[in-house]
mmCIF file of C-alpha atoms in Angstrom:
data_model
loop_
_atom_site.group_PDB
_atom_site.id
_atom_site.type_symbol
_atom_site.label_atom_id
_atom_site.label_comp_id
_atom_site.label_asym_id
_atom_site.label_seq_id
_atom_site.Cartn_x
_atom_site.Cartn_y
_atom_site.Cartn_z
ATOM 1 C CA MET A 25 -28.979 -16.672 -14.386
ATOM 2 C CA THR A 26 -27.670 -14.082 -17.448
ATOM 3 C CA MET A 27 -27.904 -11.157 -15.041
ATOM 4 C CA VAL A 28 -27.592 -8.225 -17.558
ATOM 5 C CA ILE A 29 -27.225 -5.480 -16.311
ATOM 6 C CA ASP A 30 -28.480 -3.236 -18.709
ATOM 7 C CA ALA A 31 -29.256 -2.942 -22.655
ATOM 8 C CA PHE A 32 -29.107 -0.949 -25.247
ATOM 9 C CA GLU A 33 -28.005 -0.208 -28.864
ATOM 10 C CA VAL A 34 -25.088 0.965 -30.368
ATOM 11 C CA ASP A 35 -25.116 1.302 -35.151
ATOM 12 C CA GLY A 36 -27.142 -1.432 -35.219
ATOM 13 C CA PHE A 37 -26.151 -3.838 -32.956
ATOM 14 C CA ALA A 38 -28.003 -4.992 -29.731
ATOM 15 C CA VAL A 39 -25.992 -4.481 -26.534
ATOM 16 C CA ALA A 40 -25.485 -6.283 -23.112
ATOM 17 C CA CYS A 41 -23.909 -5.652 -20.377
ATOM 18 C CA HIS A 42 -23.320 -8.104 -18.557
ATOM 19 C CA GLY A 43 -22.329 -8.333 -14.086
ATOM 20 C CA THR A 44 -20.628 -11.914 -13.844
ATOM 21 C CA MET A 45 -18.945 -14.055 -16.576
ATOM 22 C CA SER A 46 -20.953 -16.659 -14.987
ATOM 23 C CA GLY A 47 -24.653 -15.287 -16.779
ATOM 24 C CA ILE A 48 -22.701 -15.367 -19.978
ATOM 25 C CA ALA A 49 -22.840 -18.507 -21.881
ATOM 26 C CA ALA A 50 -18.875 -20.078 -22.720
ATOM 27 C CA PRO A 51 -19.857 -20.069 -26.398
ATOM 28 C CA ASP A 52 -21.088 -16.572 -27.022
ATOM 29 C CA TRP A 53 -18.230 -15.994 -25.399
ATOM 30 C CA ASP A 54 -15.489 -17.778 -26.626
ATOM 31 C CA ALA A 55 -17.249 -17.354 -30.685
ATOM 32 C CA CYS A 56 -15.638 -14.368 -30.498
ATOM 33 C CA GLY A 57 -12.086 -14.779 -31.512
ATOM 34 C CA THR A 58 -10.824 -16.207 -27.759
ATOM 35 C CA THR A 59 -9.050 -19.775 -29.073
ATOM 36 C CA ASP A 60 -5.607 -18.311 -29.375
ATOM 37 C CA HIS A 61 -5.864 -16.687 -25.977
ATOM 38 C CA PRO A 62 -6.068 -18.489 -23.125
ATOM 39 C CA LEU A 63 -6.416 -16.005 -20.750
ATOM 40 C CA LEU A 64 -9.764 -13.608 -22.465
ATOM 41 C CA GLN A 65 -11.248 -16.836 -22.604
ATOM 42 C CA HIS A 66 -14.564 -17.067 -21.005
ATOM 43 C CA ARG A 67 -13.530 -19.539 -18.738
ATOM 44 C CA HIS A 68 -10.555 -18.378 -16.652
ATOM 45 C CA LEU A 69 -12.121 -14.895 -16.787
ATOM 46 C CA ARG A 70 -14.618 -16.608 -14.805
ATOM 47 C CA ILE A 71 -12.305 -18.051 -12.365
ATOM 48 C CA LEU A 72 -11.093 -14.336 -11.943
ATOM 49 C CA GLU A 73 -14.456 -13.929 -10.801
ATOM 50 C CA ASP A 74 -15.145 -17.199 -9.098
ATOM 51 C CA CYS A 75 -12.057 -16.986 -6.464
ATOM 52 C CA GLY A 76 -13.000 -13.382 -5.298
ATOM 53 C CA LEU A 77 -10.005 -11.340 -7.493
ATOM 54 C CA ALA A 78 -12.222 -10.037 -10.256
ATOM 55 C CA VAL A 79 -15.082 -9.239 -7.921
ATOM 56 C CA PRO A 80 -16.587 -6.281 -5.552
ATOM 57 C CA ALA A 81 -15.076 -6.732 -2.588
ATOM 58 C CA ALA A 82 -12.286 -6.650 -4.181
ATOM 59 C CA GLY A 83 -13.237 -3.299 -6.905
ATOM 60 C CA PHE A 84 -14.174 -4.848 -9.583
ATOM 61 C CA HIS A 85 -17.213 -4.861 -10.552
ATOM 62 C CA PRO A 86 -18.321 -6.861 -13.926
ATOM 63 C CA HIS A 87 -19.410 -4.867 -16.786
ATOM 64 C CA HIS A 88 -18.648 -6.991 -20.112
ATOM 65 C CA LEU A 89 -20.297 -6.497 -23.205
ATOM 66 C CA LEU A 90 -21.798 -8.554 -25.429
ATOM 67 C CA LEU A 91 -23.028 -6.803 -28.926
ATOM 68 C CA ARG A 92 -25.350 -8.804 -31.217
ATOM 69 C CA ASP A 93 -26.094 -8.896 -35.082
ATOM 70 C CA ALA A 94 -30.050 -8.440 -36.252
ATOM 71 C CA ASP A 95 -29.971 -12.135 -36.466
ATOM 72 C CA GLY A 96 -29.072 -12.125 -32.533
ATOM 73 C CA ALA A 97 -25.830 -13.989 -33.361
ATOM 74 C CA VAL A 98 -23.079 -12.713 -31.156
ATOM 75 C CA VAL A 99 -20.125 -11.137 -33.054
ATOM 76 C CA GLY A 100 -18.016 -8.906 -30.151
ATOM 77 C CA ALA A 101 -17.807 -8.644 -26.611
ATOM 78 C CA VAL A 102 -15.278 -6.945 -24.175
ATOM 79 C CA PRO A 103 -13.948 -8.112 -20.308
ATOM 80 C CA ALA A 104 -15.101 -4.585 -18.895
ATOM 81 C CA TYR A 105 -15.281 -3.926 -15.299
ATOM 82 C CA LEU A 106 -16.262 -0.674 -13.411
ATOM 83 C CA LYS A 107 -13.857 0.086 -10.771
ATOM 84 C CA THR A 108 -14.107 1.559 -7.557
ATOM 85 C CA SER A 109 -10.508 1.653 -6.682
ATOM 86 C CA SER A 110 -6.894 1.170 -7.531
ATOM 87 C CA LEU A 111 -7.004 -2.290 -5.913
ATOM 88 C CA GLY A 112 -5.548 -4.507 -8.426
ATOM 89 C CA GLU A 113 -4.858 -2.123 -10.607
ATOM 90 C CA MET A 114 -2.843 -3.209 -13.970
ATOM 91 C CA GLY A 115 -4.358 0.331 -16.344
ATOM 92 C CA VAL A 116 -2.419 3.411 -17.226
ATOM 93 C CA ASP A 117 -3.192 6.291 -14.834
ATOM 94 C CA LEU A 118 -0.694 6.709 -12.469
ATOM 95 C CA GLY A 119 -0.752 10.549 -11.215
ATOM 96 C CA LEU A 120 -4.629 10.912 -13.590
ATOM 97 C CA PRO A 121 -6.878 10.415 -10.037
ATOM 98 C CA LEU A 122 -5.320 13.595 -8.188
ATOM 99 C CA ALA A 123 -5.199 15.724 -11.121
ATOM 100 C CA HIS A 124 -9.179 14.902 -12.588
ATOM 101 C CA GLY A 125 -9.885 15.207 -8.414
ATOM 102 C CA ARG A 126 -8.171 18.808 -8.352
ATOM 103 C CA ALA A 127 -9.693 19.563 -12.120
ATOM 104 C CA ALA A 128 -12.966 17.592 -13.022
ATOM 105 C CA GLY A 129 -13.795 15.757 -10.074
ATOM 106 C CA PRO A 130 -14.037 12.137 -9.094
ATOM 107 C CA TYR A 131 -12.118 9.817 -10.853
ATOM 108 C CA TYR A 132 -13.568 7.062 -9.915
ATOM 109 C CA PRO A 133 -15.457 5.545 -10.751
ATOM 110 C CA LYS A 134 -13.362 4.079 -14.000
ATOM 111 C CA LEU A 135 -14.662 1.829 -16.963
ATOM 112 C CA GLN A 136 -11.609 -0.638 -17.014
ATOM 113 C CA VAL A 137 -10.769 -3.298 -19.888
ATOM 114 C CA GLU A 138 -8.377 -5.123 -18.765
ATOM 115 C CA VAL A 139 -7.598 -8.922 -17.499
ATOM 116 C CA PRO A 140 -7.437 -8.532 -13.930
ATOM 117 C CA MET A 141 -4.401 -9.061 -12.346
ATOM 118 C CA ILE A 142 -3.012 -9.793 -15.496
ATOM 119 C CA PRO A 143 -0.739 -7.408 -17.163
ATOM 120 C CA ASN A 144 -0.116 -9.777 -20.491
ATOM 121 C CA PRO A 145 -0.807 -7.869 -23.517
ATOM 122 C CA GLY A 146 -3.759 -9.704 -26.034
ATOM 123 C CA PRO A 147 -6.811 -8.608 -28.066
ATOM 124 C CA ARG A 148 -9.688 -6.548 -25.605
ATOM 125 C CA LEU A 149 -12.301 -5.409 -28.054
ATOM 126 C CA LEU A 150 -12.860 -8.978 -29.397
ATOM 127 C CA VAL A 151 -14.298 -9.809 -32.635
ATOM 128 C CA ARG A 152 -15.770 -12.453 -34.238
ATOM 129 C CA PRO A 153 -13.891 -14.318 -36.778
ATOM 130 C CA GLY A 154 -15.512 -13.209 -40.101
ATOM 131 C CA ALA A 155 -17.964 -10.074 -38.531
ATOM 132 C CA ASP A 156 -16.592 -7.039 -40.022
ATOM 133 C CA GLU A 157 -13.463 -6.348 -37.780
ATOM 134 C CA HIS A 158 -13.564 -2.176 -38.447
ATOM 135 C CA ARG A 159 -17.560 -2.012 -38.041
ATOM 136 C CA VAL A 160 -17.466 -4.455 -34.436
ATOM 137 C CA ARG A 161 -14.566 -3.073 -33.499
ATOM 138 C CA ALA A 162 -16.028 0.773 -33.675
ATOM 139 C CA ALA A 163 -19.504 -0.138 -31.716
ATOM 140 C CA LEU A 164 -17.902 -1.735 -28.863
ATOM 141 C CA LEU A 165 -16.064 1.478 -27.905
ATOM 142 C CA ALA A 166 -19.102 3.536 -28.750
ATOM 143 C CA ALA A 167 -20.886 0.879 -26.545
ATOM 144 C CA LEU A 168 -18.303 1.034 -23.976
ATOM 145 C CA ARG A 169 -18.831 4.856 -23.693
ATOM 146 C CA GLU A 170 -22.461 4.332 -23.241
ATOM 147 C CA THR A 171 -21.889 2.487 -20.862
ATOM 148 C CA ALA A 172 -19.707 5.040 -19.208
ATOM 149 C CA MET A 173 -22.596 7.529 -19.732
ATOM 150 C CA ARG A 174 -25.010 5.234 -18.368
ATOM 151 C CA THR A 175 -22.750 4.267 -15.140
ATOM 152 C CA GLY A 176 -22.010 7.637 -14.279
ATOM 153 C CA ALA A 177 -17.646 6.183 -14.824
ATOM 154 C CA ALA A 178 -15.076 9.107 -15.174
ATOM 155 C CA SER A 179 -13.608 7.262 -17.922
ATOM 156 C CA VAL A 180 -13.054 4.381 -20.413
ATOM 157 C CA GLN A 181 -9.309 3.167 -19.863
ATOM 158 C CA ILE A 182 -8.233 0.068 -22.189
ATOM 159 C CA ALA A 183 -4.937 -1.591 -20.881
ATOM 160 C CA TYR A 184 -2.551 -4.334 -22.526
ATOM 161 C CA MET A 185 -4.580 -3.939 -26.238
ATOM 162 C CA THR A 186 -3.294 -4.587 -29.603
ATOM 163 C CA GLY A 187 -2.079 -2.257 -32.530
ATOM 164 C CA PRO A 188 -5.586 -2.960 -34.253
ATOM 165 C CA ASP A 189 -7.293 -2.295 -30.872
ATOM 166 C CA GLN A 190 -4.940 0.906 -30.460
ATOM 167 C CA GLY A 191 -5.850 2.255 -34.167
ATOM 168 C CA ALA A 192 -9.770 1.866 -33.408
ATOM 169 C CA ALA A 193 -9.777 3.193 -30.198
ATOM 170 C CA LEU A 194 -7.618 6.151 -31.885
ATOM 171 C CA ALA A 195 -10.173 6.698 -34.112
ATOM 172 C CA ALA A 196 -13.121 7.433 -31.906
ATOM 173 C CA ASP A 197 -11.054 9.998 -29.925
ATOM 174 C CA PHE A 198 -9.652 7.651 -27.303
ATOM 175 C CA ILE A 199 -5.784 8.966 -26.053
ATOM 176 C CA PRO A 200 -2.591 6.707 -26.259
ATOM 177 C CA ALA A 201 -0.763 5.175 -24.191
ATOM 178 C CA GLU A 202 2.004 3.582 -24.252
ATOM 179 C CA GLY A 203 4.391 1.298 -21.647
ATOM 180 C CA ASN A 204 6.503 -1.934 -21.666
ATOM 181 C CA VAL A 205 7.038 -5.426 -21.858
ATOM 182 C CA PHE A 206 9.625 -8.403 -21.397
ATOM 183 C CA VAL A 207 8.872 -10.771 -24.350
ATOM 184 C CA TRP A 208 11.908 -13.140 -25.194
ATOM 185 C CA HIS A 209 12.409 -14.393 -29.154
ATOM 186 C CA ARG A 210 14.302 -16.889 -30.583
ATOM 187 C CA ARG A 211 16.174 -14.680 -33.095
ATOM 188 C CA GLY A 212 15.586 -17.449 -35.701
ATOM 189 C CA LYS A 213 17.126 -19.781 -33.645
ATOM 190 C CA ALA A 214 16.442 -23.637 -33.606
ATOM 191 C CA THR A 215 18.255 -24.374 -30.279
ATOM 192 C CA PHE A 216 19.643 -22.967 -26.634
ATOM 193 C CA GLU A 217 22.755 -23.332 -27.711
ATOM 194 C CA ALA A 218 22.997 -21.761 -30.708
ATOM 195 C CA PHE A 219 20.809 -18.716 -28.394
ATOM 196 C CA VAL A 220 23.647 -18.418 -26.290
ATOM 197 C CA ALA A 221 26.187 -18.369 -28.922
ATOM 198 C CA SER A 222 24.441 -15.289 -30.945
ATOM 199 C CA MET A 223 25.548 -13.533 -27.294
ATOM 200 C CA THR A 224 28.256 -11.550 -26.920
ATOM 201 C CA GLN A 225 31.141 -12.803 -25.197
ATOM 202 C CA ASN A 226 30.207 -11.629 -21.406
ATOM 203 C CA GLY A 227 26.547 -12.559 -22.190
ATOM 204 C CA ARG A 228 27.981 -16.512 -23.367
ATOM 205 C CA VAL A 229 29.889 -15.952 -20.106
ATOM 206 C CA ARG A 230 26.833 -15.086 -17.476
ATOM 207 C CA VAL A 231 24.382 -17.516 -19.006
ATOM 208 C CA ARG A 232 27.261 -20.422 -18.285
ATOM 209 C CA LYS A 233 28.030 -19.456 -16.098
ATOM 210 C CA GLU A 234 24.390 -18.754 -13.984
ATOM 211 C CA ARG A 235 23.800 -22.570 -14.938
ATOM 212 C CA GLN A 236 26.714 -24.191 -13.761
ATOM 213 C CA GLN A 237 25.442 -22.661 -10.198
ATOM 214 C CA ALA A 238 21.870 -24.465 -10.628
ATOM 215 C CA ALA A 239 23.612 -27.023 -11.642
ATOM 216 C CA ALA A 240 25.790 -27.579 -8.658
ATOM 217 C CA LEU A 241 22.357 -27.363 -6.396
ATOM 218 C CA GLY A 242 21.726 -30.824 -6.810
ATOM 219 C CA LEU A 243 17.734 -30.692 -7.449
ATOM 220 C CA GLN A 244 16.282 -32.686 -9.804
ATOM 221 C CA PHE A 245 14.180 -30.489 -12.859
ATOM 222 C CA GLU A 246 11.017 -31.490 -14.332
ATOM 223 C CA ARG A 247 7.993 -29.686 -16.348
ATOM 224 C CA LEU A 248 4.346 -30.570 -16.158
ATOM 225 C CA ASN A 249 1.062 -30.155 -18.010
ATOM 226 C CA GLY A 250 -1.718 -32.538 -19.292
ATOM 227 C CA ASP A 251 -2.916 -34.488 -17.496
ATOM 228 C CA ALA A 252 0.244 -34.326 -15.042
ATOM 229 C CA ILE A 253 -1.766 -30.338 -14.215
ATOM 230 C CA THR A 254 -3.564 -30.995 -10.676
ATOM 231 C CA ALA A 255 -5.601 -29.047 -8.319
ATOM 232 C CA ASP A 256 -3.571 -30.833 -5.665
ATOM 233 C CA LEU A 257 -1.041 -28.823 -6.980
ATOM 234 C CA ALA A 258 -2.021 -25.478 -6.502
ATOM 235 C CA PRO A 259 -0.522 -25.585 -3.222
ATOM 236 C CA ARG A 260 2.035 -26.555 -3.698
ATOM 237 C CA MET A 261 2.962 -23.345 -6.374
ATOM 238 C CA PHE A 262 1.290 -20.883 -4.084
ATOM 239 C CA ALA A 263 3.825 -21.857 -1.568
ATOM 240 C CA CYS A 264 7.000 -20.830 -3.850
ATOM 241 C CA TYR A 265 4.307 -17.897 -5.380
ATOM 242 C CA LYS A 266 3.832 -16.241 -2.665
ATOM 243 C CA ALA A 267 7.140 -17.207 -0.925
ATOM 244 C CA THR A 268 8.673 -14.150 -3.350
ATOM 245 C CA TYR A 269 6.508 -11.695 -2.312
ATOM 246 C CA ASP A 270 7.019 -11.658 0.900
ATOM 247 C CA ARG A 271 10.623 -11.723 0.733
ATOM 248 C CA TYR A 272 9.544 -7.924 -0.867
ATOM 249 C CA GLY A 273 6.635 -7.611 1.985
ATOM 250 C CA THR A 274 4.499 -7.013 -0.778
ATOM 251 C CA THR A 275 0.524 -9.162 -0.909
ATOM 252 C CA PRO A 276 0.449 -11.716 -4.204
ATOM 253 C CA ALA A 277 -1.669 -10.587 -6.775
ATOM 254 C CA LEU A 278 -3.490 -14.336 -7.225
ATOM 255 C CA ASN A 279 -4.633 -16.420 -4.138
ATOM 256 C CA PRO A 280 -4.203 -19.627 -4.005
ATOM 257 C CA ALA A 281 -8.182 -20.231 -4.711
ATOM 258 C CA TYR A 282 -6.767 -18.960 -8.834
ATOM 259 C CA PHE A 283 -4.662 -21.900 -8.799
ATOM 260 C CA GLU A 284 -6.368 -24.435 -8.004
ATOM 261 C CA ALA A 285 -8.527 -24.091 -10.603
ATOM 262 C CA THR A 286 -7.355 -22.723 -13.550
ATOM 263 C CA PHE A 287 -5.358 -25.913 -12.607
ATOM 264 C CA ARG A 288 -8.516 -28.188 -12.029
ATOM 265 C CA GLU A 289 -10.546 -25.847 -15.551
ATOM 266 C CA MET A 290 -7.337 -24.954 -17.852
ATOM 267 C CA PRO A 291 -4.489 -28.213 -17.519
ATOM 268 C CA ASP A 292 -4.405 -28.218 -21.680
ATOM 269 C CA ALA A 293 -2.988 -24.411 -21.603
ATOM 270 C CA VAL A 294 -1.376 -24.943 -18.036
ATOM 271 C CA SER A 295 2.562 -26.073 -17.718
ATOM 272 C CA LEU A 296 5.097 -26.514 -15.571
ATOM 273 C CA SER A 297 7.863 -26.095 -15.184
ATOM 274 C CA VAL A 298 9.335 -27.381 -11.629
ATOM 275 C CA ALA A 299 12.634 -27.615 -9.146
ATOM 276 C CA GLN A 300 12.352 -30.027 -6.396
ATOM 277 C CA ARG A 301 14.372 -31.044 -3.693
ATOM 278 C CA GLY A 302 13.133 -34.688 -3.212
ATOM 279 C CA GLU A 303 9.053 -33.885 -3.082
ATOM 280 C CA HIS A 304 9.844 -30.036 -1.924
ATOM 281 C CA TRP A 305 9.195 -27.424 -4.863
ATOM 282 C CA GLU A 306 12.121 -25.072 -5.047
ATOM 283 C CA ALA A 307 11.346 -23.196 -7.682
ATOM 284 C CA VAL A 308 8.223 -22.985 -10.241
ATOM 285 C CA LEU A 309 7.241 -21.072 -13.601
ATOM 286 C CA MET A 310 3.892 -21.096 -14.634
ATOM 287 C CA SER A 311 3.083 -20.239 -18.110
ATOM 288 C CA ILE A 312 0.079 -20.383 -20.276
ATOM 289 C CA ALA A 313 0.644 -21.130 -23.471
ATOM 290 C CA GLY A 314 -1.528 -19.120 -26.110
ATOM 291 C CA ALA A 315 -1.324 -19.810 -30.203
ATOM 292 C CA ARG A 316 1.408 -17.394 -30.909
ATOM 293 C CA CYS A 317 2.778 -16.687 -27.342
ATOM 294 C CA VAL A 318 3.414 -17.847 -24.239
ATOM 295 C CA HIS A 319 2.790 -16.288 -20.980
ATOM 296 C CA ALA A 320 5.915 -16.510 -18.016
ATOM 297 C CA GLN A 321 4.920 -14.807 -15.692
ATOM 298 C CA TYR A 322 3.669 -16.238 -12.977
ATOM 299 C CA TRP A 323 5.878 -17.675 -11.154
ATOM 300 C CA GLY A 324 8.242 -19.208 -7.299
ATOM 301 C CA VAL A 325 11.415 -19.312 -5.271
ATOM 302 C CA ALA A 326 11.201 -20.727 -2.204
ATOM 303 C CA ALA A 327 14.566 -19.316 -0.298
ATOM 304 C CA PRO A 328 16.744 -17.762 -3.007
ATOM 305 C CA GLN A 329 19.613 -20.010 -4.570
ATOM 306 C CA GLN A 330 22.316 -19.062 -6.792
ATOM 307 C CA GLY A 331 21.307 -18.899 -10.162
ATOM 308 C CA LEU A 332 18.325 -20.476 -9.596
ATOM 309 C CA LEU A 333 16.020 -18.211 -10.403
ATOM 310 C CA PHE A 334 17.844 -17.536 -13.720
ATOM 311 C CA GLU A 335 17.977 -21.083 -14.937
ATOM 312 C CA MET A 336 14.129 -21.129 -14.666
ATOM 313 C CA TYR A 337 13.575 -18.552 -17.223
ATOM 314 C CA TYR A 338 16.735 -20.805 -19.510
ATOM 315 C CA ARG A 339 14.381 -23.308 -19.527
ATOM 316 C CA GLU A 340 11.488 -21.813 -20.805
ATOM 317 C CA MET A 341 13.419 -21.050 -23.858
ATOM 318 C CA GLU A 342 14.917 -24.102 -23.856
ATOM 319 C CA HIS A 343 11.054 -25.571 -24.466
ATOM 320 C CA ALA A 344 10.000 -22.576 -26.495
ATOM 321 C CA LEU A 345 12.895 -23.157 -28.808
ATOM 322 C CA SER A 346 11.810 -27.167 -29.329
ATOM 323 C CA HIS A 347 8.620 -26.549 -29.307
ATOM 324 C CA GLY A 348 8.806 -24.051 -32.452
ATOM 325 C CA ILE A 349 7.861 -21.223 -29.832
ATOM 326 C CA GLU A 350 8.115 -17.927 -31.183
ATOM 327 C CA ALA A 351 8.201 -15.876 -28.519
ATOM 328 C CA ILE A 352 7.805 -15.934 -24.471
ATOM 329 C CA ASP A 353 5.990 -13.040 -22.803
ATOM 330 C CA PHE A 354 7.677 -12.937 -19.099
ATOM 331 C CA GLY A 355 5.637 -9.916 -18.205
ATOM 332 C CA SER A 356 6.011 -6.385 -16.937
ATOM 333 C CA SER A 357 8.205 -5.659 -14.647
ATOM 334 C CA GLY A 358 12.249 -7.471 -13.871
ATOM 335 C CA HIS A 359 14.885 -5.092 -15.546
ATOM 336 C CA HIS A 360 17.366 -8.457 -14.793
ATOM 337 C CA LYS A 361 15.693 -10.099 -17.356
ATOM 338 C CA ILE A 362 16.934 -8.004 -20.155
ATOM 339 C CA LEU A 363 21.303 -9.620 -19.925
ATOM 340 C CA ARG A 364 19.253 -12.880 -20.012
ATOM 341 C CA GLY A 365 19.087 -12.154 -23.557
ATOM 342 C CA ILE A 366 14.838 -10.930 -22.802
ATOM 343 C CA GLY A 367 14.251 -8.170 -24.917
ATOM 344 C CA ILE A 368 11.542 -5.400 -24.207
ATOM 345 C CA GLU A 369 8.467 -4.072 -26.791
ATOM 346 C CA ALA A 370 6.438 -1.443 -25.535
ATOM 347 C CA THR A 371 2.475 -2.066 -24.716
ATOM 348 C CA ARG A 372 -0.663 -0.314 -26.123
ATOM 349 C CA HIS A 373 -3.481 1.609 -23.811
ATOM 350 C CA ALA A 374 -5.650 3.431 -24.705
ATOM 351 C CA LEU A 375 -7.893 5.487 -22.706
ATOM 352 C CA TRP A 376 -11.082 8.310 -22.603
ATOM 353 C CA PHE A 377 -12.295 10.714 -20.052
ATOM 354 C CA ARG A 378 -15.968 11.943 -20.351
ATOM 355 C CA ASP A 379 -14.924 15.641 -19.146
ATOM 356 C CA GLU A 380 -14.085 16.916 -22.752
ATOM 357 C CA ASP A 381 -11.683 20.030 -20.540
ATOM 358 C CA PHE A 382 -9.749 17.070 -18.734
ATOM 359 C CA ALA A 383 -8.461 15.180 -22.095
ATOM 360 C CA PRO A 384 -5.929 17.357 -22.579
ATOM 361 C CA VAL A 385 -4.263 16.950 -19.522
ATOM 362 C CA ALA A 386 -5.077 13.933 -19.975
ATOM 363 C CA ALA A 387 -3.392 13.380 -23.201
ATOM 364 C CA ARG A 388 -0.252 15.465 -22.250
ATOM 365 C CA ALA A 389 0.276 12.826 -18.793
ATOM 366 C CA CYS A 390 -0.110 10.264 -21.446
ATOM 367 C CA ALA A 391 2.890 12.104 -23.568
ATOM 368 C CA ARG A 392 4.898 11.643 -20.518
ATOM 369 C CA ARG A 393 4.508 8.401 -19.954
ATOM 370 C CA SER A 394 4.731 7.601 -23.391
ATOM 371 C CA ASN A 395 7.991 8.961 -24.078
ATOM 372 C CA ALA A 396 9.207 7.894 -20.345
ATOM 373 C CA ALA A 397 8.479 4.328 -21.354
ATOM 374 C CA ALA A 398 10.481 4.626 -24.838
ATOM 375 C CA GLU A 399 13.240 5.894 -23.003
ATOM 376 C CA GLU A 400 13.667 3.191 -21.250
ATOM 377 C CA ARG A 401 13.691 0.881 -24.388
ATOM 378 C CA GLU A 402 16.290 2.074 -25.636
ATOM 379 C CA ALA A 403 18.350 2.230 -22.154
ATOM 380 C CA GLU A 404 17.558 -0.985 -21.616
ATOM 381 C CA ILE A 405 18.070 -2.181 -25.382
ATOM 382 C CA ARG A 406 21.332 -1.138 -25.112
ATOM 383 C CA LYS A 407 21.789 -3.804 -22.075
ATOM 384 C CA LEU A 408 21.267 -7.214 -24.913
ATOM 385 C CA PRO A 409 23.656 -9.495 -24.699
ATOM 386 C CA PHE A 410 24.563 -9.689 -28.457
ATOM 387 C CA PRO A 411 26.258 -7.422 -30.391
ATOM 388 C CA ASP A 412 23.153 -6.220 -33.522
ATOM 389 C CA LYS A 413 20.485 -5.352 -30.527
ATOM 390 C CA LEU A 414 18.471 -7.357 -32.988
ATOM 391 C CA ALA A 415 16.116 -8.280 -30.351
ATOM 392 C CA ARG A 416 14.723 -4.402 -30.943
ATOM 393 C CA ARG A 417 11.427 -5.717 -32.016
ATOM 394 C CA GLY A 418 9.244 -2.687 -31.869
ATOM 395 C CA VAL A 419 5.571 -2.385 -30.317
ATOM 396 C CA ALA A 420 3.871 -5.783 -29.441
ATOM 397 C CA ALA A 421 1.199 -7.225 -31.046
#
């Protein structure tokens, strides 16, 4: 079932708007440059829908766009959702709904471009390799605006995008905004010992003390990947993951079905770093590997234990250093990461509002948000445990 819910033309391209990811042929979607970005692959976006996370009941109405050229070949794609609530919100619109309601009418629905539930930077305007990138990106942005008009969406909001994507969006009169994400870089080091040695004395002492505390717990540490990743591990993963949310009285963003499906269908992209006592998992860090960066945002600790969470970070760094991995994306929260040598970088977003009179209001709000993000980066960079503060890497790719 294709479930094309709308079709139109823009700039010489045929646009099809799909109401489910399962209604799109996986080869068509993945032809648009997703090889190095597993979070954006057809199978992952479909899993988010199949497990009940990115579905209408959760406030997500899929409106994925496929762009075809005159020969019928798919040249571009966008993961888009008509949002009717703020559930699972990973966007950048804090403070805007109330202002929009007062000045321009209902804020929802809005057309959101993102990977639901997962604030990891990456491409959002997907372009088939070999296609005219500038022309395809411009057409995808025009198609998003047209879709907003045809669905009554008040805005188009693109979250956690790359520099080329944002550049195209700004050329199309979108409003820029910034947030922050915590990213570790290897800093030219070959081993974890060399990485730690490059820190200030306080940094070295902190890392070594925390590793000693973790070693004293008497746990066994294991890394699982490939054939070792099976769906029957999902309950243990979710138990640790949920326990962390429970301690803070919050609701987990992901559900057991997500982990089960991801372990079953994406074992080639998944790694689990596990700390266990016998058969019981005390902590786990799940990562999804892209070509240039590992996304290590999913983690959980069954119960707090001195140094254990940080040991999971350090083991992920050790693995990256021994396997030539340049960077680890540790997600958008957790200022404690700075003191462990994990840097902070800007994330890019772009917004377009159908009401032209509201656009200046949104631009001022986004500028304030971007300035606050820049101030946060400057403050956090000063806390990095490196004499030269060279983890200042600018804006995430």
